[in-house]
Each structure stands twice: as structure tokens, then as C-alpha cells.
Coordinates of C-alpha atoms in Angstrom, one line a residue:
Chain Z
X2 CA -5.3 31.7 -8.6
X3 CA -5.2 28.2 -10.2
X4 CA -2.4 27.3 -7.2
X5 CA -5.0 28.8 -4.4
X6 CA -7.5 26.2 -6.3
X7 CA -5.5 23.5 -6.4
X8 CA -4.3 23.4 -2.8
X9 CA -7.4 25.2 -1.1
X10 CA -8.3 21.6 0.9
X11 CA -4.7 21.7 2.5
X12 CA -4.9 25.7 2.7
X13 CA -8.3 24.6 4.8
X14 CA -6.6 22.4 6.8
X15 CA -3.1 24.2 7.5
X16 CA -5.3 27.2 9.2
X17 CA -7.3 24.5 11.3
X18 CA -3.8 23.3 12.0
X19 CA -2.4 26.7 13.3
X20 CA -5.9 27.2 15.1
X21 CA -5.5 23.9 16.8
X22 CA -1.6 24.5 17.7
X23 CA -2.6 27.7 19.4
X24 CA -5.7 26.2 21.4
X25 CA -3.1 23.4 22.5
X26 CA -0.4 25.2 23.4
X27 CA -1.8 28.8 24.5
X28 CA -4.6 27.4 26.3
X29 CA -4.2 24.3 27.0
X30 CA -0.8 23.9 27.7
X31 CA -0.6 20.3 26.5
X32 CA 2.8 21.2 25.5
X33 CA 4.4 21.2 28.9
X34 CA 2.7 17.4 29.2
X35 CA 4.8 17.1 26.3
X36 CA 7.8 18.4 27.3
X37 CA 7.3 16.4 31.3
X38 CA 7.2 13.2 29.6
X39 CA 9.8 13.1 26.9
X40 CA 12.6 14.6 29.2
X41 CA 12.4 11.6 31.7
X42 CA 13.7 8.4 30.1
X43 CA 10.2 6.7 29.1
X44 CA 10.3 3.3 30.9
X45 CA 8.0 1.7 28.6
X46 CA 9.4 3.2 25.6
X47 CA 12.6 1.3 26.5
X48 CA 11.0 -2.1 27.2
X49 CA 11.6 -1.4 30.9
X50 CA 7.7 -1.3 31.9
Chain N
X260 CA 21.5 4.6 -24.0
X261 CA 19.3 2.2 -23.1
X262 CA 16.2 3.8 -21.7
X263 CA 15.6 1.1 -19.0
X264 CA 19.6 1.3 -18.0
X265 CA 19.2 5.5 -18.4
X266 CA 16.2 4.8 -15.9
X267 CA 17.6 2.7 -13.5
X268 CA 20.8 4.4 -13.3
X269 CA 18.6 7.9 -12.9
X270 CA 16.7 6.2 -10.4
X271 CA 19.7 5.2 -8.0
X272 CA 21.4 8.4 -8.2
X273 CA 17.9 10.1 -6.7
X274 CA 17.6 7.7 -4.0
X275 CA 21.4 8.2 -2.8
X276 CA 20.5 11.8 -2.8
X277 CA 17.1 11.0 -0.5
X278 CA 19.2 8.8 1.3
X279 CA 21.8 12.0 2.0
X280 CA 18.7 13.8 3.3
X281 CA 17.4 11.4 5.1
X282 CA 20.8 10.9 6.9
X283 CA 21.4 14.1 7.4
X284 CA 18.2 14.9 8.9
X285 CA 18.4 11.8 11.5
X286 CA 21.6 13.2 12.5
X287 CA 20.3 16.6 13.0
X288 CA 17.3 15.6 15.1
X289 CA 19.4 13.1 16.9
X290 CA 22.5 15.5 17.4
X291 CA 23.0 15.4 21.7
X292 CA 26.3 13.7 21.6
X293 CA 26.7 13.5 25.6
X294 CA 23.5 11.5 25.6
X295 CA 25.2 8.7 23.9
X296 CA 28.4 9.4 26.0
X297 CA 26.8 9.4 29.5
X298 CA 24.0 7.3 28.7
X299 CA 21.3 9.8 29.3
X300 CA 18.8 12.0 27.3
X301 CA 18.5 15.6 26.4
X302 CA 16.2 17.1 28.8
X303 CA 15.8 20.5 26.9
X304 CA 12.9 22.9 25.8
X305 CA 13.3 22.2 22.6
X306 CA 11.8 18.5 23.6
X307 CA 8.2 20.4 23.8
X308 CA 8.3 20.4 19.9
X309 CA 8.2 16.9 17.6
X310 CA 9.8 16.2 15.0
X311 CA 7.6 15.1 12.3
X312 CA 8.8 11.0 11.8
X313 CA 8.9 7.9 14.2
X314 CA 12.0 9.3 16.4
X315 CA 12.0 7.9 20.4
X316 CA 12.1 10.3 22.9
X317 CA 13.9 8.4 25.3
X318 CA 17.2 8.0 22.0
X319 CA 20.1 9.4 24.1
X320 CA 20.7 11.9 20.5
X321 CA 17.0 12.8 20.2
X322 CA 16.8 16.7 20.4
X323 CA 12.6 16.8 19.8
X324 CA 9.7 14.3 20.7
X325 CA 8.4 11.8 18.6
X326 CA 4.4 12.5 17.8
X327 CA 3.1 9.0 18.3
X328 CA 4.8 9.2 21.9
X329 CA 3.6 12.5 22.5
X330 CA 0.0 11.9 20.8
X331 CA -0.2 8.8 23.8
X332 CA 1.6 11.0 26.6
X333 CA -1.4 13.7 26.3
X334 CA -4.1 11.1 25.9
X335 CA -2.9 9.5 28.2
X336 CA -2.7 12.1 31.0
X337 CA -5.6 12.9 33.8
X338 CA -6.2 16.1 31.9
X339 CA -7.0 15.9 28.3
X340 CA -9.1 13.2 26.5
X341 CA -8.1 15.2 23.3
X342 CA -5.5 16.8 21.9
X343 CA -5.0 19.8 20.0
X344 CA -1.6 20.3 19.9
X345 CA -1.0 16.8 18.5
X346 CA -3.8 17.1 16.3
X347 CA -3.0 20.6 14.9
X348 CA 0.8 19.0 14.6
X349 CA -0.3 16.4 12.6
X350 CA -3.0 18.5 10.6
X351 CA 0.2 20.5 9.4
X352 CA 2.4 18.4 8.7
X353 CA 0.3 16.2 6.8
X354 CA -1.0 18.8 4.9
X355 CA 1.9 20.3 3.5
X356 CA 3.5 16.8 2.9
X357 CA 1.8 13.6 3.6
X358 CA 3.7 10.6 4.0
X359 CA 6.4 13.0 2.3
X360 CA 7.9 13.1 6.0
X361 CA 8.1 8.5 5.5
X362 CA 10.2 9.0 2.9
X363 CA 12.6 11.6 3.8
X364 CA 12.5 12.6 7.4
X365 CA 11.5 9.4 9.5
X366 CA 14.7 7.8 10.7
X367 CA 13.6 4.4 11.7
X368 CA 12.7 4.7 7.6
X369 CA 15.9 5.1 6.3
X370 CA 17.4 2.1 8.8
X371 CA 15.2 -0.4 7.4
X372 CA 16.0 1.3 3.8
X373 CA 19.5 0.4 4.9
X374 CA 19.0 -3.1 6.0
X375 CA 16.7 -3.8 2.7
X376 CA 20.0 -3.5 1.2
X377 CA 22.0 -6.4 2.6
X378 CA 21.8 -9.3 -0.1
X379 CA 19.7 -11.7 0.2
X380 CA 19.0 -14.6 -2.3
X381 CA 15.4 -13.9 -2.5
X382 CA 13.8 -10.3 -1.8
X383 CA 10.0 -10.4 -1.0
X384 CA 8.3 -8.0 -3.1
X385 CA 4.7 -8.8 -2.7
X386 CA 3.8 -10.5 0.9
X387 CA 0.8 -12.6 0.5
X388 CA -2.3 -10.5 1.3
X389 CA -0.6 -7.4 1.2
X390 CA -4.0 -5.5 0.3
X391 CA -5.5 -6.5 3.5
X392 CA -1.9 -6.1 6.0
X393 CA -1.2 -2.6 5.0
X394 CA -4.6 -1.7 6.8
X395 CA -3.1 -3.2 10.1
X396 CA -1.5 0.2 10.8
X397 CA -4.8 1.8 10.9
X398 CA -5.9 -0.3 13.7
X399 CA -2.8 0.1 15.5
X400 CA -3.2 3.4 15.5
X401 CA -6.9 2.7 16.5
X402 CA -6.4 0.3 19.4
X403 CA -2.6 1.3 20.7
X404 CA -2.2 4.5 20.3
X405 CA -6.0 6.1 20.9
X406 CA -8.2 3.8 22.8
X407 CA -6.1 2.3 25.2
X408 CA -4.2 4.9 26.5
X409 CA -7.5 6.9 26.8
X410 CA -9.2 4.0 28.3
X411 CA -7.1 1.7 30.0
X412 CA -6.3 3.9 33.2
X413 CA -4.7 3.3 36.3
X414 CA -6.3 4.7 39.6
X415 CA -5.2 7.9 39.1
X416 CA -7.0 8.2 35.7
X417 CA -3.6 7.9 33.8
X418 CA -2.9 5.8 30.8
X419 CA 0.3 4.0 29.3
X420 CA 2.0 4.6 25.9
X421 CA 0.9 1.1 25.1
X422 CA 2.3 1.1 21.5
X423 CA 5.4 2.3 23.1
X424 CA 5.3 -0.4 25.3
X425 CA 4.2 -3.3 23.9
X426 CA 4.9 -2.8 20.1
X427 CA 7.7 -0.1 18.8
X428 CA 10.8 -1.5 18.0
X429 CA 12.3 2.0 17.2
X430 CA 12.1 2.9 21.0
X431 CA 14.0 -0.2 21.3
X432 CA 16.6 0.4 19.1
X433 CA 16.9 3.5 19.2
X434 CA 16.2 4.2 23.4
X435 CA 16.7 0.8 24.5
X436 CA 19.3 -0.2 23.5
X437 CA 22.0 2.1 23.9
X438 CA 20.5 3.5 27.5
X439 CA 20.6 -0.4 28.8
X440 CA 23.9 -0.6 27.5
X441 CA 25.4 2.9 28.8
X442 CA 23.3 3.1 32.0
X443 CA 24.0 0.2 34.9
X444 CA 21.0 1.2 37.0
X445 CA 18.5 0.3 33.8
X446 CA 20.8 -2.9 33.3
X447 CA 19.4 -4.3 36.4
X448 CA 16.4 -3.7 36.0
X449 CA 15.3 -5.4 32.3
X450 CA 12.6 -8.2 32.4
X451 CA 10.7 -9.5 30.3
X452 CA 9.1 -6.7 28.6
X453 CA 13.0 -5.7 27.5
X454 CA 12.8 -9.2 26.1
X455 CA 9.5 -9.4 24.3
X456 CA 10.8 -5.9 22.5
X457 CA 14.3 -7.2 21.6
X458 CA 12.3 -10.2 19.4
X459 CA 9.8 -7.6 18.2
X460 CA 13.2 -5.4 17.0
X461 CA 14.7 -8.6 15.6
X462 CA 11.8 -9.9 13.6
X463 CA 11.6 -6.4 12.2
X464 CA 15.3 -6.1 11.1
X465 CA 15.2 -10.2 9.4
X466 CA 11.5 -8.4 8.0
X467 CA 13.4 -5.3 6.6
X468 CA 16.2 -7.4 4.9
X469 CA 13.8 -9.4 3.0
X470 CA 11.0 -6.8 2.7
X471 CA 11.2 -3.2 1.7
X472 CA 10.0 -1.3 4.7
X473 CA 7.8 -3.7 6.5
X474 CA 7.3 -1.6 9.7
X475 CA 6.6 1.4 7.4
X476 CA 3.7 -1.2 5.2
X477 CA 2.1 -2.6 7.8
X478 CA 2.5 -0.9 11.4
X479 CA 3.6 2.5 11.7
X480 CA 0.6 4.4 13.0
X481 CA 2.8 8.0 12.4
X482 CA 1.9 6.7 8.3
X483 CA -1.1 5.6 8.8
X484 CA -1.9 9.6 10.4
X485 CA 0.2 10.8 7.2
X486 CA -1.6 8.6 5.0
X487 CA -4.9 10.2 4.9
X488 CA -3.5 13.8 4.0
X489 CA -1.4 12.1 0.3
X490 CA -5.0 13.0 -1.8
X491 CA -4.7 16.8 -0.9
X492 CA -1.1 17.7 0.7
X493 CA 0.3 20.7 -1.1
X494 CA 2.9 18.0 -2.1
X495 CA 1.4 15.3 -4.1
X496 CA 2.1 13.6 -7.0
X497 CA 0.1 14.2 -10.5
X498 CA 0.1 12.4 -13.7
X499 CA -0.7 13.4 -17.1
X500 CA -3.2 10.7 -18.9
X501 CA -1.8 12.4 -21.8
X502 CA 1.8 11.7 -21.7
X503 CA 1.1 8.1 -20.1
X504 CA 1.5 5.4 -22.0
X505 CA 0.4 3.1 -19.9
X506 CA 4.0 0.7 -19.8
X507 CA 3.7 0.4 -16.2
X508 CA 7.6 1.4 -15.3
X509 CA 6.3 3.1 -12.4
X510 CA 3.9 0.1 -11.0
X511 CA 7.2 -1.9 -11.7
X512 CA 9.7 0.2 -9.4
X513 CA 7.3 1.4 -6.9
X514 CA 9.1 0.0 -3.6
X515 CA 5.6 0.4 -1.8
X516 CA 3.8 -1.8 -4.7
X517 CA 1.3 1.7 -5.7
X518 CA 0.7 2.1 -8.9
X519 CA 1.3 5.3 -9.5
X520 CA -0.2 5.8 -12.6
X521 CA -3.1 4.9 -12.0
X522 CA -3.4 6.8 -8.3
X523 CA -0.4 8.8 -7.8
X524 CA -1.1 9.8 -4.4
X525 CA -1.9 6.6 -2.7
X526 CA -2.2 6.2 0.9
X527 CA 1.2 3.8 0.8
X528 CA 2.8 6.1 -1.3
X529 CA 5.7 7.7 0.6
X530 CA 6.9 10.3 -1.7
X531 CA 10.6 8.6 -2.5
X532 CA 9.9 9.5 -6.1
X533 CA 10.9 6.9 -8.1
X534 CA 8.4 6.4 -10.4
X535 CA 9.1 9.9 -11.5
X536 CA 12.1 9.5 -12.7
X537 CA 11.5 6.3 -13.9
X538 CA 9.0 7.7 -16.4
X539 CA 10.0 7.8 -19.7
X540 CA 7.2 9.6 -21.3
X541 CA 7.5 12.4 -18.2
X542 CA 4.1 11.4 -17.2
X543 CA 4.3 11.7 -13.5
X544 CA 5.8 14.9 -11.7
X545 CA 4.5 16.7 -8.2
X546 CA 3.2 19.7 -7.4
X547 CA 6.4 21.7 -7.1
X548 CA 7.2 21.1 -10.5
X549 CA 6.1 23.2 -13.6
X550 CA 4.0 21.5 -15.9
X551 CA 5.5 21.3 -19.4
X552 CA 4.2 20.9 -22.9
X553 CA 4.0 17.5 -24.2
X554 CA 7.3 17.1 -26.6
X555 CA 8.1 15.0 -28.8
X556 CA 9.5 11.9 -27.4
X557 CA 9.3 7.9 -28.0
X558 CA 8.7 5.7 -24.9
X559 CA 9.5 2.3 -24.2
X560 CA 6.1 0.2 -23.5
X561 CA 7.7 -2.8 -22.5
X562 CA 7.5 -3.2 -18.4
X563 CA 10.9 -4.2 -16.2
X564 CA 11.3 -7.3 -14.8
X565 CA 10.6 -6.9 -11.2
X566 CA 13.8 -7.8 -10.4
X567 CA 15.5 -4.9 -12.4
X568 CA 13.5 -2.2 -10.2
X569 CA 16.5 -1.5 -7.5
X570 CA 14.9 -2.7 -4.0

């Protein structure tokens, strides 16, 4: 119970965190806006432009 | 033995073993070997998920996506102005670490760790106005990372990666580099942008040899996220005002100048835990340890040198 206490601010956050993941992912698909951009060689990332 | 030499010599055998991790880790996330032979990148699934430090995307090795890169990607498209897959990403990670993930599983981290530890006649351990520099990271993040990729839109309503573009140097060491060098198409077309980041990677490797993690201090805006989960990550730091005597060890070999008995889970703090094993009174200890009865014990109350501290 003392453990629950202790972490109950990050307990708060972590199922924000897994409500937020699903919203992103399940509805939102940012994901696959994700997954678009880091499978192309990122220009700027390189210093290309 | 000496207590100082049984702490120093306690407190370099931890950091080889975070050092092990850390390596380990990079290699892990950075395993796609015929990236580096062919001078290409991995264009997997598994690039839909990041990996939790400052890793380019665009490294030939790199296996997941770096968050900052991503973060700007989504904010940066015609579609979202927010994002809830970045934000629930960095929501968990934060709050079962916190800046945990700067000391052990950010590779661009452990290189300027490594390049700290080329000699050099005089180390810089305090940089004038230090108190005020480590906030630059917050408006980094701020300015580079939020607003102007939100804001600063072509015609099509998309944004850049600006701190990708203009400011990471780990995209150019760890993308740029080796895909300019590998990849003859990309050779021809460098400019001056390839430039401007080549002197931004350069003044932060001559920064990491005389500074310990000056990227990490002052501009990383994946820390400066991390940094406001240390106060209530499930792994944090505690100290017992009991057991501390107040000799300041800690203060002394904190790399990130916290002083950790006084606030053990600063927002610079990035979890290498030195200062707990520096402790001779067992004052300090995290939250995955058991807390113990005070024994009897005698502690040292004069401070180290700041020399003798290891970094």
C-alpha cells in the first residue's frame, strides 16, 4: 500500500500515458506518420536541407 | 582502506558497468549492419516505435525512431497540431524513469561520456552561468521542436524538423556522416547546411572533451521532456536526512553539478548514480532499493577535491 502511495503521481500519469498511446495510434494513426518519415533518409536530419 | 579511495574506486567500477549498458543498448538499437554496408537505412515496421534517447532516424544501424524527430514529424504534418502518441510515449517513459533513459539509454550520451575521457590539461567543471545555460534546453524544446514546426509551414501546411535541421549534431554524426560518406548521390548534393552542422558536431565534441556532457546540460530537448518527470518517476532517488551527514561527497562527484543531498531528484540529474555509491553514511539510495536500518557506521566529513571526483 505504502508503494501504491509513493508512486501514485507516476501510476496517474503511466494510465494517461497508455490512454494517450491508444488515442494516437488506434485512432489517430499518427504512428504511420511516424513510420513514413523515419524510413526515408531525413534530408534535414543529415544536414542535406 | 581509505574511504575516499574505497569510494572512488566503487564509483569507477559502477560507471564501467553503466557504460556496458549503455553500449550495449546503442548497439542493440543501432543493430542493421547492411545499413552501414550499403549506405542506406532500415526501412522496417519496427521504425513506427522510438526508442526512448536522442537516436537519428536517418543512422544507417538505427532499428526505431528517435522521439524528438518523431515529436517534429507529427507536428509538423498537415494533420495533427498535437500529438498523442508522442505525448503518451514520453508520458511513459518519463514516468517510469525520468532522465534515467540520459544516463543509460541515450547513445549520443555515452559518446560524449567517451570523449570527456580524452585527457585534457584542464577539465571544465563549472561553466560560467551554468544556473541560467542549463534552462536553454527548455527553450529549445520550446522554439525548435514545438512552435516552429507547428508554425512555420510551407504552402501545403507542412512544417520542417527545424531542430533536426538547423541544430542536432547527433543526426550529423550519427546520419550524416556515414550516409554522405557511403552514399555518392547525397555526396553531391551537400551545401551549406552539411557545413553549418559539421561545426555544430565539432564544437560539441571539443565541448564534450572539456565538459562533461554539454549537449546533455544545455541543449537536448529529449532531457529537458525527461526532466520534468525526475520529482515523481517510479525511479527516483531518496535520501535519508538521518543517515546524512552533510560532507557533501555527493555534491562533489555529481558529473551534472546537483547536489544530491540536498534535492536528489533534480531536473539535471540523469540517474548515473554516483553519488550513491559515493555515500559513505548510505544516505542516498532509489526507489528500487530496500530501505535499511541506520547501522552503526563512522563517515568521513571531509569533502573531495573536485579534482578527485572521476570526470
Amino acid at each position: 500500500m505504502n508503494r501504491l502511495k509513493e508512486h501514485r503521481t507516476a501510476l496517474v500519469l503511466l494510465a494517461v500515458s497508455l490512454v494517450f498511446l491508444l488515442t494516437g495510434t488506434l485512432l489517430r494513426g499518427e504512428h504511420e506518420v511516424v513510420l513514413e518519415k523515419a524510413i526515408r533518409i531525413c534530408l534535414e536530419c543529415i544536414g542535406i536541407g | 582502506m581509505d574511504k575516499k579511495k574505497h569510494g572512488a574506486k566503487t564509483h569507477h567500477t559502477t560507471q564501467k558497468k553503466r557504460h556496458a549498458i549503455q553500449l550495449v543498448w546503442a548497439l542493440l538499437t543501432n543493430s542493421y549492419l547492411t545499413g552501414f554496408l550499403y549506405g542506406k537505412i532500415y526501412t522496417g515496421k519496427l521504425k513506427q516505435l522510438c526508442v526512448p534517447g536522442l537516436n537519428c532516424y536517418s543512422c544507417p544501424g538505427a532499428l526505431g525512431s528517435c522521439p524528438i524527430g518523431a515529436l517534429q514529424a507529427v507536428l509538423g504534418s498537415r494533420n495533427f497540431k498535437f500529438s498523442f502518441y508522442l505525448a503518451g510515449f514520453f508520458l511513459l517513459i518519463g514516468a517510469l524513469m525520468g532522465r534515467f533513459v540520459c544516463g543509460f539509454l541515450c547513445p549520443f550520451g555515452l559518446i560524449q561520456e567517451l570523449l570527456h575521457k580524452i585527457p585534457f590539461f584542464k577539465k571544465i567543471r563549472y561553466v560560467p552561468g551554468e544556473k541560467v545555460l542549463v534552462k536553454l534546453k527548455y527553450l529549445i524544446l520550446l522554439i525548435f521542436v514545438i512552435l516552429l514546426p507547428l508554425y512555420a509551414v510551407d504552402i501545403l501546411g507542412q512544417g520542417s524538423p527545424w531542430f533536426c535541421k538547423l541544430i542536432c549534431p547527433a543526426g550529423t554524426l550519427e546520419g550524416g556522416l556515414p550516409l554522405v560518406f557511403l552514399n555518392e548521390a547525397l555526396q553531391n548534393t551537400i551545401g551549406f547546411l552539411y557545413a553549418w552542422k559539421n561545426a555544430i558536431l565539432i564544437l560539441t565534441i571539443l565541448a564534450s572533451i572539456l565538459i562533461y556532457r554539454p549537449f546533455c546540460k544545455f541543449i537536448c530537448p529529449l532531457g529537458a521532456i525527461y526532466s520534468f518527470f525526475n520529482r515523481v518517476a517510479i525511479f527516483r532517488h531518496r535520501v535519508d536526512p538521518k543517515r546524512c551527514t552533510e560532507c557533501r561527497l555527493c555534491a562533489h562527484i555529481c558529473p551534472m553539478n546537483v547536489n544530491p543531498a540536498k534535492n536528489p531528484n533534480s531536473a539535471e540529474c540523469i540517474r548515473c548514480g554516483a553519488c550513491i555509491k559515493a555515500c559513505p553514511a548510505q544516505a542516498l539510495s532509489h526507489t528500487f532499493t530496500k530501505r535499511t536500518e541506520i547501522s552503526s557506521h563512522t563517515t568521513s566529513s571531509a569533502p573531495l577535491p573536485p579534482s578527485s571526483n572521476g570526470y
